[in-house]
mmCIF file with all atom_site columns, C-alpha atoms in Angstrom:
data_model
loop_
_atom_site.group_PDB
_atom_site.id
_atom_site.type_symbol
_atom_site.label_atom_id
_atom_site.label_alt_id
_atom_site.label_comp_id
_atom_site.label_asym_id
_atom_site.label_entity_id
_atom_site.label_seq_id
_atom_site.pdbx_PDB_ins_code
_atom_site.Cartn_x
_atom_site.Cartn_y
_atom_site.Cartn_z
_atom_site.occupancy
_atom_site.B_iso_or_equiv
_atom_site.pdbx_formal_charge
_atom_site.auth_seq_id
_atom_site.auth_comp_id
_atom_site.auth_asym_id
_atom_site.auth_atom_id
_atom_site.pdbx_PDB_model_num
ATOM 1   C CA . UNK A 1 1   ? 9.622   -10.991 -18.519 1.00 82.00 ? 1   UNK A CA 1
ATOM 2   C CA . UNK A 1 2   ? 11.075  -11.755 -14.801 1.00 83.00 ? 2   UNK A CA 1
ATOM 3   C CA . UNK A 1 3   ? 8.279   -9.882  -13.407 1.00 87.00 ? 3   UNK A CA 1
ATOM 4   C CA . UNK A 1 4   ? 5.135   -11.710 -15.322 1.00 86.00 ? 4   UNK A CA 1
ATOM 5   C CA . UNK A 1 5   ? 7.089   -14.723 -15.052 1.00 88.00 ? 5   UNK A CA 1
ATOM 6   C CA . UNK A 1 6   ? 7.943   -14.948 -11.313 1.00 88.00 ? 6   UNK A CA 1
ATOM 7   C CA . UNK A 1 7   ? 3.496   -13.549 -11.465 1.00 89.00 ? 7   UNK A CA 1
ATOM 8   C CA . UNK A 1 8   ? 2.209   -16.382 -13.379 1.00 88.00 ? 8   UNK A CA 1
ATOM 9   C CA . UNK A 1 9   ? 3.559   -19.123 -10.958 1.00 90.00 ? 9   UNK A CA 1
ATOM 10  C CA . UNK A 1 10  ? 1.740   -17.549 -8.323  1.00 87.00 ? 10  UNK A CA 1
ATOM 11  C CA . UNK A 1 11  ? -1.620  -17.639 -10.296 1.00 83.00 ? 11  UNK A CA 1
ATOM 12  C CA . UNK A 1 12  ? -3.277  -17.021 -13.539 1.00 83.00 ? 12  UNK A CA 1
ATOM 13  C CA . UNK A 1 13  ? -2.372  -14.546 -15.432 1.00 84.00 ? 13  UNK A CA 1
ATOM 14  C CA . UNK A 1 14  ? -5.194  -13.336 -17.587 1.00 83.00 ? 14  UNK A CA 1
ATOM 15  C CA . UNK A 1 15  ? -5.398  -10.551 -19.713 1.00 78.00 ? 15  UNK A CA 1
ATOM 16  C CA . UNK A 1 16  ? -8.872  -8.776  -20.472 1.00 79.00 ? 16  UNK A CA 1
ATOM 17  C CA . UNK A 1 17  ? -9.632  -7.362  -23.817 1.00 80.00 ? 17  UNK A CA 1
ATOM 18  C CA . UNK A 1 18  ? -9.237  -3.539  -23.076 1.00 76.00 ? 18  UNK A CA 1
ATOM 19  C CA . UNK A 1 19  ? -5.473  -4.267  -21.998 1.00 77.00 ? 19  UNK A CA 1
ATOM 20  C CA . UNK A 1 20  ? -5.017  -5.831  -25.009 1.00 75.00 ? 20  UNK A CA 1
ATOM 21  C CA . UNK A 1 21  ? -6.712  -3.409  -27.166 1.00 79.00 ? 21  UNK A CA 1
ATOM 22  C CA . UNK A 1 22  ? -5.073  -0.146  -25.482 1.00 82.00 ? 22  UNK A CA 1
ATOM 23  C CA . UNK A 1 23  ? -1.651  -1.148  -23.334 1.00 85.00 ? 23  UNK A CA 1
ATOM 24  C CA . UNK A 1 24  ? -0.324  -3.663  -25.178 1.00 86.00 ? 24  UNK A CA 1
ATOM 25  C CA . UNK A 1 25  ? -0.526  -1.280  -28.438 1.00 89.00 ? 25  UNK A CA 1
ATOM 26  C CA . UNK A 1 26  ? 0.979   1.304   -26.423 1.00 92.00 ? 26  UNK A CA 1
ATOM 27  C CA . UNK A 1 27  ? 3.503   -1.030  -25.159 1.00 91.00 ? 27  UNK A CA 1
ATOM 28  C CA . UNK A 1 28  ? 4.775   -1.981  -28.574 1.00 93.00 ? 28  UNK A CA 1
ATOM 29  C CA . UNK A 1 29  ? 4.103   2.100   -30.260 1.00 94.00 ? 29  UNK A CA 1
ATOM 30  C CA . UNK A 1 30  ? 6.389   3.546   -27.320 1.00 94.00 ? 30  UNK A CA 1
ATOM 31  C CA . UNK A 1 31  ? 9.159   0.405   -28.288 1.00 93.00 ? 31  UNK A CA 1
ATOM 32  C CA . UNK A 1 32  ? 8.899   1.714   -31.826 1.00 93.00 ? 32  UNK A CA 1
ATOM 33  C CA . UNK A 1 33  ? 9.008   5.468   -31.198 1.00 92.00 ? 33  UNK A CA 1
ATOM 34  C CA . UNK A 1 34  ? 12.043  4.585   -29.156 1.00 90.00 ? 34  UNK A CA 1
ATOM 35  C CA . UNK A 1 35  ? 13.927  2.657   -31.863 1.00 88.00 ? 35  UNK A CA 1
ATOM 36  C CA . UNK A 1 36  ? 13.023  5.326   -34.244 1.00 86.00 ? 36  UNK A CA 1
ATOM 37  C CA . UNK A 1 37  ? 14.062  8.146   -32.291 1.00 85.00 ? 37  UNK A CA 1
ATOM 38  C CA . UNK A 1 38  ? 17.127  6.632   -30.801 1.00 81.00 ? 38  UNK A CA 1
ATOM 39  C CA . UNK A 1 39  ? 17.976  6.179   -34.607 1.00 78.00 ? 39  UNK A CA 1
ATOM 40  C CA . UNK A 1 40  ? 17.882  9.238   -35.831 1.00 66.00 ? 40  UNK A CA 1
ATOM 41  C CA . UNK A 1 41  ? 15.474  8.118   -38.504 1.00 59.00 ? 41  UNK A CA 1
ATOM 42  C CA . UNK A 1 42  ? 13.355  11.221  -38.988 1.00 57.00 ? 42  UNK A CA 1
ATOM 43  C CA . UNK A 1 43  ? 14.591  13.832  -36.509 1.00 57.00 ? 43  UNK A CA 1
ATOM 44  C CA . UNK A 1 44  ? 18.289  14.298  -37.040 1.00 59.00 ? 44  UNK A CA 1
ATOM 45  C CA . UNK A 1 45  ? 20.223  14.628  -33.761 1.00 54.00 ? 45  UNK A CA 1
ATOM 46  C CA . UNK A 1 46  ? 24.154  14.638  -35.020 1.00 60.00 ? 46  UNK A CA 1
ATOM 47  C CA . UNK A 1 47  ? 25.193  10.936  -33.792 1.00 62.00 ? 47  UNK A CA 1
ATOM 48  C CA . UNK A 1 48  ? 22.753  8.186   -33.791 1.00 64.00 ? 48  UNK A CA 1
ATOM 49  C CA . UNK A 1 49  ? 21.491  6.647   -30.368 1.00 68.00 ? 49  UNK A CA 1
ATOM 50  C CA . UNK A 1 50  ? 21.691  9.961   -28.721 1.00 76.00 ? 50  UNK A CA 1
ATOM 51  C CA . UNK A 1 51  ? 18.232  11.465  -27.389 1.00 79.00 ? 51  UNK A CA 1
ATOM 52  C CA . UNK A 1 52  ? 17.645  15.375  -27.678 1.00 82.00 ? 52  UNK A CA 1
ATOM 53  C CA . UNK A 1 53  ? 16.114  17.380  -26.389 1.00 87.00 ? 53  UNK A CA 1
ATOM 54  C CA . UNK A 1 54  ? 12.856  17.012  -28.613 1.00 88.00 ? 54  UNK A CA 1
ATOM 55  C CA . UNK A 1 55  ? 13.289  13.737  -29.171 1.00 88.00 ? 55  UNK A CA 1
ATOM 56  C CA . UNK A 1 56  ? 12.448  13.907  -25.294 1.00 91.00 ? 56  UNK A CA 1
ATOM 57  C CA . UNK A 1 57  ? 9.416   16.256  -25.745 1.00 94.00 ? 57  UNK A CA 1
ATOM 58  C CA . UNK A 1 58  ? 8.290   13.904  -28.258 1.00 93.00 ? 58  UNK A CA 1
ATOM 59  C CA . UNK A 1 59  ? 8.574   11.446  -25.777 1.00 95.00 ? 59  UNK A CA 1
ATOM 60  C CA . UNK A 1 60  ? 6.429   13.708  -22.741 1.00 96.00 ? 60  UNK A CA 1
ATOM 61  C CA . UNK A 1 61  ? 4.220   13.946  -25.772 1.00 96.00 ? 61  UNK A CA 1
ATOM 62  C CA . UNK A 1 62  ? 3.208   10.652  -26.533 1.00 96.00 ? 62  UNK A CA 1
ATOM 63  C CA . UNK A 1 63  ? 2.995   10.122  -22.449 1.00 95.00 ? 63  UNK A CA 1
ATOM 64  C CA . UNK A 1 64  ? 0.819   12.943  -21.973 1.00 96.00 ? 64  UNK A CA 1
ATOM 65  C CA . UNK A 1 65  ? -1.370  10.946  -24.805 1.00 95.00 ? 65  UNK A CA 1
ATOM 66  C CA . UNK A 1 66  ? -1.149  7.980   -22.579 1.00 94.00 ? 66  UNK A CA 1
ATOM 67  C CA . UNK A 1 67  ? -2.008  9.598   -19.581 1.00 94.00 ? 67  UNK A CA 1
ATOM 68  C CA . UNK A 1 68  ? -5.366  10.948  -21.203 1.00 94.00 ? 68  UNK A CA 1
ATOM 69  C CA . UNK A 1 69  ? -5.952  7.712   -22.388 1.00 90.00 ? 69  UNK A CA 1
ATOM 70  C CA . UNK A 1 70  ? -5.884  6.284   -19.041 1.00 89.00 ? 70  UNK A CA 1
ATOM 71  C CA . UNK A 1 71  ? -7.599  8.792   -17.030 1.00 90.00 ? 71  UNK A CA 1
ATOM 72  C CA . UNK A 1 72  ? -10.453 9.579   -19.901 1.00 89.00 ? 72  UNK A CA 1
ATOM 73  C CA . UNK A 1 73  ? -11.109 5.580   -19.057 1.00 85.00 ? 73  UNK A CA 1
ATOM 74  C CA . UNK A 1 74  ? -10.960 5.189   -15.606 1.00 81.00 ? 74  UNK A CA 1
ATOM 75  C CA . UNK A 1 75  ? -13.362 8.277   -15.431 1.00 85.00 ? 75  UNK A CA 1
ATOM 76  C CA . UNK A 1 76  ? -15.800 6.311   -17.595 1.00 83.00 ? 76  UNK A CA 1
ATOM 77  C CA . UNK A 1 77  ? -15.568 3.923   -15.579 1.00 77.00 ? 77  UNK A CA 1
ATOM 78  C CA . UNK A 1 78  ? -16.356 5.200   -12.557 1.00 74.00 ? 78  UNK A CA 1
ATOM 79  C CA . UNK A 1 79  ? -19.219 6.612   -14.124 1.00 76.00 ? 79  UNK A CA 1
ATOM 80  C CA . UNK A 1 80  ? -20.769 3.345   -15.155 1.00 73.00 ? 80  UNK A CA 1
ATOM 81  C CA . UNK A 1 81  ? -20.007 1.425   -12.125 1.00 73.00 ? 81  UNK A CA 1
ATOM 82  C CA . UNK A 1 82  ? -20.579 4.479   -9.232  1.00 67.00 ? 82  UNK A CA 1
ATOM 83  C CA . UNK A 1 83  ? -19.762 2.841   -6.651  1.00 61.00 ? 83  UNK A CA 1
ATOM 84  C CA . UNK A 1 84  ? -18.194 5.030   -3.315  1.00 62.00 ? 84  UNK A CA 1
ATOM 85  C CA . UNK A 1 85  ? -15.880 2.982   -1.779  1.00 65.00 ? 85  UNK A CA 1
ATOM 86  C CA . UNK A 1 86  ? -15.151 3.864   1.591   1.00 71.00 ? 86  UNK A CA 1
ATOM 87  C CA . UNK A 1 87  ? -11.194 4.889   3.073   1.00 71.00 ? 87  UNK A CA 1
ATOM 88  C CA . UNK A 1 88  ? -10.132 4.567   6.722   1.00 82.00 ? 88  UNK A CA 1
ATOM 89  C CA . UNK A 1 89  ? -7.030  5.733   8.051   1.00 86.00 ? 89  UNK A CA 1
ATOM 90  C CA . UNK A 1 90  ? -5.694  2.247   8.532   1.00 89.00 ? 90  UNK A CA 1
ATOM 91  C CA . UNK A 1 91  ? -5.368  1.890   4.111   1.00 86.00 ? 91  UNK A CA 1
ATOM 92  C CA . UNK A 1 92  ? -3.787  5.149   4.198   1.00 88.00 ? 92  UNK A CA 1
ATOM 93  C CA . UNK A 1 93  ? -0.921  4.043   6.550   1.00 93.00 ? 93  UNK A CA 1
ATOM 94  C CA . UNK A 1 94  ? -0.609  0.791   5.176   1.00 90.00 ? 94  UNK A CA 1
ATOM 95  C CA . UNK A 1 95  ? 0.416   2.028   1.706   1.00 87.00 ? 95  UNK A CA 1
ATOM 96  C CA . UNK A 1 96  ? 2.259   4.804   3.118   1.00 92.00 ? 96  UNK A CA 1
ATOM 97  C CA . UNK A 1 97  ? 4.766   1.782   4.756   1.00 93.00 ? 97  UNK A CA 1
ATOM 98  C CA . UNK A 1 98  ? 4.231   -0.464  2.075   1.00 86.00 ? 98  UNK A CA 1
ATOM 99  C CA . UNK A 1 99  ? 5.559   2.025   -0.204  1.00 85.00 ? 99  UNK A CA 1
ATOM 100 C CA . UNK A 1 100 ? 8.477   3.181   2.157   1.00 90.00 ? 100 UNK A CA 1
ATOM 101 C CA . UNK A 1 101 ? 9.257   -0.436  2.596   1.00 87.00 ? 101 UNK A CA 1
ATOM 102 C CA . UNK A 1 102 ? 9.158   -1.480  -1.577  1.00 78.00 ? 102 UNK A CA 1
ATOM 103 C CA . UNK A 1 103 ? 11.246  1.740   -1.925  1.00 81.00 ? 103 UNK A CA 1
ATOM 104 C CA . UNK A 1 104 ? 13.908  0.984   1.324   1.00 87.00 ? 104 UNK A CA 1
ATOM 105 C CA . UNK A 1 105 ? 14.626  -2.502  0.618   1.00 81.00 ? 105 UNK A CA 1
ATOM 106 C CA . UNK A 1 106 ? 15.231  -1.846  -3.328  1.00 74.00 ? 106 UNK A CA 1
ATOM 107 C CA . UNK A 1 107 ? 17.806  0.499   -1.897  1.00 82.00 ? 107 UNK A CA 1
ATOM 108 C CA . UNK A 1 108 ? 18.626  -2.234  0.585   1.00 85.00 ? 108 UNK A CA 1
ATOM 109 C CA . UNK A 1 109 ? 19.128  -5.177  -2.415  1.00 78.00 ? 109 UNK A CA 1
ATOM 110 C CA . UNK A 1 110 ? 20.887  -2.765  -4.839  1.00 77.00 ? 110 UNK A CA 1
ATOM 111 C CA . UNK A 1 111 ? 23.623  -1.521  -2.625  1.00 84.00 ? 111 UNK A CA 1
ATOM 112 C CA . UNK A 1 112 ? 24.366  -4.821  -0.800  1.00 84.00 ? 112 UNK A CA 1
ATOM 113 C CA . UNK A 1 113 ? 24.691  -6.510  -4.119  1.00 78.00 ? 113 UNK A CA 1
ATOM 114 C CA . UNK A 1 114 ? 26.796  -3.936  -5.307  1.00 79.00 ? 114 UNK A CA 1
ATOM 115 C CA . UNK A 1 115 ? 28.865  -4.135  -2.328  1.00 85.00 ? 115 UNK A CA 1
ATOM 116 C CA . UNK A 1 116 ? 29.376  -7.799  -2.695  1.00 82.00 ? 116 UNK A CA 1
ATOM 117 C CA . UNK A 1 117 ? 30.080  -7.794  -6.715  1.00 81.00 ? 117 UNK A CA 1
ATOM 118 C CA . UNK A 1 118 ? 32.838  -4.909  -5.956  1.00 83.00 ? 118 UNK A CA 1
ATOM 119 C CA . UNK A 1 119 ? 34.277  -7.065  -3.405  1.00 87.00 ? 119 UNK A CA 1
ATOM 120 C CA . UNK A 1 120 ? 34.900  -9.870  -6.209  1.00 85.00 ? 120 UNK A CA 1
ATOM 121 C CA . UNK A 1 121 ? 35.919  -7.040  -8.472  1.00 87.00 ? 121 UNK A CA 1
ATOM 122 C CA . UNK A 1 122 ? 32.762  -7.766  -10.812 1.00 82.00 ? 122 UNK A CA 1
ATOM 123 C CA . UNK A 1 123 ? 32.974  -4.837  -13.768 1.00 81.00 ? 123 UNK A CA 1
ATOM 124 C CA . UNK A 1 124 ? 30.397  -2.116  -13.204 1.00 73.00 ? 124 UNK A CA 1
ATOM 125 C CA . UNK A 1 125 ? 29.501  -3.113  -16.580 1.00 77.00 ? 125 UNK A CA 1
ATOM 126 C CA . UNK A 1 126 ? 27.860  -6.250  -14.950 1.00 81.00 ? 126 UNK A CA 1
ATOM 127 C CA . UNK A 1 127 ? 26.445  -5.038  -11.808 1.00 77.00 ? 127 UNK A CA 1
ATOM 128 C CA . UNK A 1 128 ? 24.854  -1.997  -13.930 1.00 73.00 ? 128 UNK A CA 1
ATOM 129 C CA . UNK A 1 129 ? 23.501  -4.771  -16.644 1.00 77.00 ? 129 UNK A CA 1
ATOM 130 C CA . UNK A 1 130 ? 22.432  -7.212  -13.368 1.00 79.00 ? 130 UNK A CA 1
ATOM 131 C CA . UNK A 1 131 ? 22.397  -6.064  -10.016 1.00 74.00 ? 131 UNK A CA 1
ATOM 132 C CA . UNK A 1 132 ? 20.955  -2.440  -10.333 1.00 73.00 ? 132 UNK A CA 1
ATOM 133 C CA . UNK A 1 133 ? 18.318  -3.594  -13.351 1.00 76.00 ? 133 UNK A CA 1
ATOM 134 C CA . UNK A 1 134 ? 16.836  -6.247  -10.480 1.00 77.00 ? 134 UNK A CA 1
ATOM 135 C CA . UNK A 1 135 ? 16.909  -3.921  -7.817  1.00 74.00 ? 135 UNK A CA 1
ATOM 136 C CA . UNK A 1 136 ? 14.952  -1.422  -10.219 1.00 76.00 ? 136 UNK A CA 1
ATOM 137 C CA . UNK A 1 137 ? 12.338  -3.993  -10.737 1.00 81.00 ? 137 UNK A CA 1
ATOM 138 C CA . UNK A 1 138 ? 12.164  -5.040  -7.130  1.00 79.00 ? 138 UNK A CA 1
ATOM 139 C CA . UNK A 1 139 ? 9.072   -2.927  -6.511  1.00 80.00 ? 139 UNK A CA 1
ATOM 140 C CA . UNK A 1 140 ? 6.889   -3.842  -9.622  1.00 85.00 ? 140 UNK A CA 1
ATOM 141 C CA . UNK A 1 141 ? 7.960   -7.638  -8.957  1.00 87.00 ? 141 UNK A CA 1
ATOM 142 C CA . UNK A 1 142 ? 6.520   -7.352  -5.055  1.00 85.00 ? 142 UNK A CA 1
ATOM 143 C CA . UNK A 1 143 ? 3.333   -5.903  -6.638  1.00 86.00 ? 143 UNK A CA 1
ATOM 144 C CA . UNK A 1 144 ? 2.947   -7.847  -8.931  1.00 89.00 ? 144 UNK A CA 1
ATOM 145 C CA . UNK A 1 145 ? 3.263   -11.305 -7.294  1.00 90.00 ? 145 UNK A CA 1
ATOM 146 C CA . UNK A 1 146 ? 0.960   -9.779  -4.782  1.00 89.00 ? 146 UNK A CA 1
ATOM 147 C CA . UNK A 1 147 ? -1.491  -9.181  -7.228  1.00 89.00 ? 147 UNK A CA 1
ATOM 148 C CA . UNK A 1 148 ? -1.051  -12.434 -8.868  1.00 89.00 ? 148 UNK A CA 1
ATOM 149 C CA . UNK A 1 149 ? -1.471  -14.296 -5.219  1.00 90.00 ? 149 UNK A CA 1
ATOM 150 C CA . UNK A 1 150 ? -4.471  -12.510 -4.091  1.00 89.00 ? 150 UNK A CA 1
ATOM 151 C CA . UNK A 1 151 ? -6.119  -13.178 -7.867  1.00 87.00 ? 151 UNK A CA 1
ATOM 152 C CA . UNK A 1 152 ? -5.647  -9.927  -9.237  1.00 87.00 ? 152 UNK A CA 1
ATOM 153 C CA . UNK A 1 153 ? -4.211  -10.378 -13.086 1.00 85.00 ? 153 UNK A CA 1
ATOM 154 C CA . UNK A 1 154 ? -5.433  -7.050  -14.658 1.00 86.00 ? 154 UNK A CA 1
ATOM 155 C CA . UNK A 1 155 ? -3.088  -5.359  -11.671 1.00 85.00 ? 155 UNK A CA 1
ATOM 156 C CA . UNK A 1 156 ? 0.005   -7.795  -12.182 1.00 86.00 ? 156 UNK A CA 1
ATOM 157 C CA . UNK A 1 157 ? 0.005   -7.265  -15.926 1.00 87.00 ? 157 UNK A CA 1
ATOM 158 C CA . UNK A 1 158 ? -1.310  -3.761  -15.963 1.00 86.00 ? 158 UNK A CA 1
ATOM 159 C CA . UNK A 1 159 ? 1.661   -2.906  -13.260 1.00 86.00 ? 159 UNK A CA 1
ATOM 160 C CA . UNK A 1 160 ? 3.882   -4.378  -15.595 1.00 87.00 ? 160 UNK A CA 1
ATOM 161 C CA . UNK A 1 161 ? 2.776   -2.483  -19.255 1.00 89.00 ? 161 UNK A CA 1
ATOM 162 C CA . UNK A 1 162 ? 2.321   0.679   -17.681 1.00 88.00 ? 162 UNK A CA 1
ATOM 163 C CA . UNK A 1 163 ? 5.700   0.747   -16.364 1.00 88.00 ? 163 UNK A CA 1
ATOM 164 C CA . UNK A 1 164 ? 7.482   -0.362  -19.373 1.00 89.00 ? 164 UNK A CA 1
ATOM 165 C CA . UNK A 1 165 ? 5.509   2.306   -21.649 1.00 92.00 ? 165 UNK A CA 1
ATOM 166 C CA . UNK A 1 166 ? 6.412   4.861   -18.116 1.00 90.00 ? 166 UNK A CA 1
ATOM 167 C CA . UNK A 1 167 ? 10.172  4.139   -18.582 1.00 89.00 ? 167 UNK A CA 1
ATOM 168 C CA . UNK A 1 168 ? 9.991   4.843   -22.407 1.00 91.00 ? 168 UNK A CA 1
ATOM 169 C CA . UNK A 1 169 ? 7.750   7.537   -23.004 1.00 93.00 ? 169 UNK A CA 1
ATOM 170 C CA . UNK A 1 170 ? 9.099   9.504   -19.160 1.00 91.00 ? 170 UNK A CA 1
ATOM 171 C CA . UNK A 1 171 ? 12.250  8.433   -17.960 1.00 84.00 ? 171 UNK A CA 1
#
């Protein structure tokens, strides 16, 4: 919500039909499978909210599902539109620093703010719950304000979906 909030004041956030259709269904299956498998519901793990071991293939599962999804689409699509856009070396090196930099200063934000919260003796209940969630989002919020700025909504909200349905179905 921070990150497609902080997006939309930048510019227009509009979603096309096939993100609706596919992502945001994904978006809200992986939520469920979640809830149902951190519940113990049908796969009986001992204690409920713990995650086994095939709970977590389950997860990979519905990922790799995802995945083939994804690429089965973008394939299409380059097959319709066949276009050959051209790389120099100067796009290579700029993403190669813009990722190094999204990745450093994360770092950066995380474990000065952390640094400052134990100073006031903040509970690493807090800073885990704050501090560390922002600093986790830091890169997806750069990319997608970017995005946003330079009138790109499908990568803003697309950045933002895929990530969340990432987190649940991978990490």
């Amino acid at each position: 919500l921070l990150v497609l909030g902080l997006s939309g004041l930048f510019g227009s956030l509009t979603a096309k039909r096939k993100i609706i259709t596919r992502d945001f269904i994904y978006a809200i299956f992986s939520s469920f499978v979640l809830l149902i498998l951190s519940f113990s519901f049908f796969i009986p793990s001992g204690t409920e909210g713990v995650l086994t071991r095939t709970n977590g293939l389950i997860l990979l599962c519905f990922l790799g599902i995802y995945l083939y999804a994804l690429i089965g689409d973008a394939l299409r699509t380059a097959r319709e539109k066949e276009e050959k856009t051209k790389f120099n070396s100067k796009d290579i090196i700029l993403i190669i620093v813009g990722i190094i930099g999204i990745i450093l200063g994360g770092q950066l934000v995380v474990n000065s703010a952390t640094d400052i919260a134990n100073m006031l003796n903040v509970s690493q209940n807090v800073i885990a719950l704050t501090i560390v969630a922002v600093g986790t989002s830091l890169p997806e919020l750069v990319t997608s304000v970017v995005a946003s700025k330079k009138g790109k909504a499908d990568i803003a909200i697309g950045n933002v979906i895929g990530s969340n349905i990432f987190n649940i179905f991978f990490i």
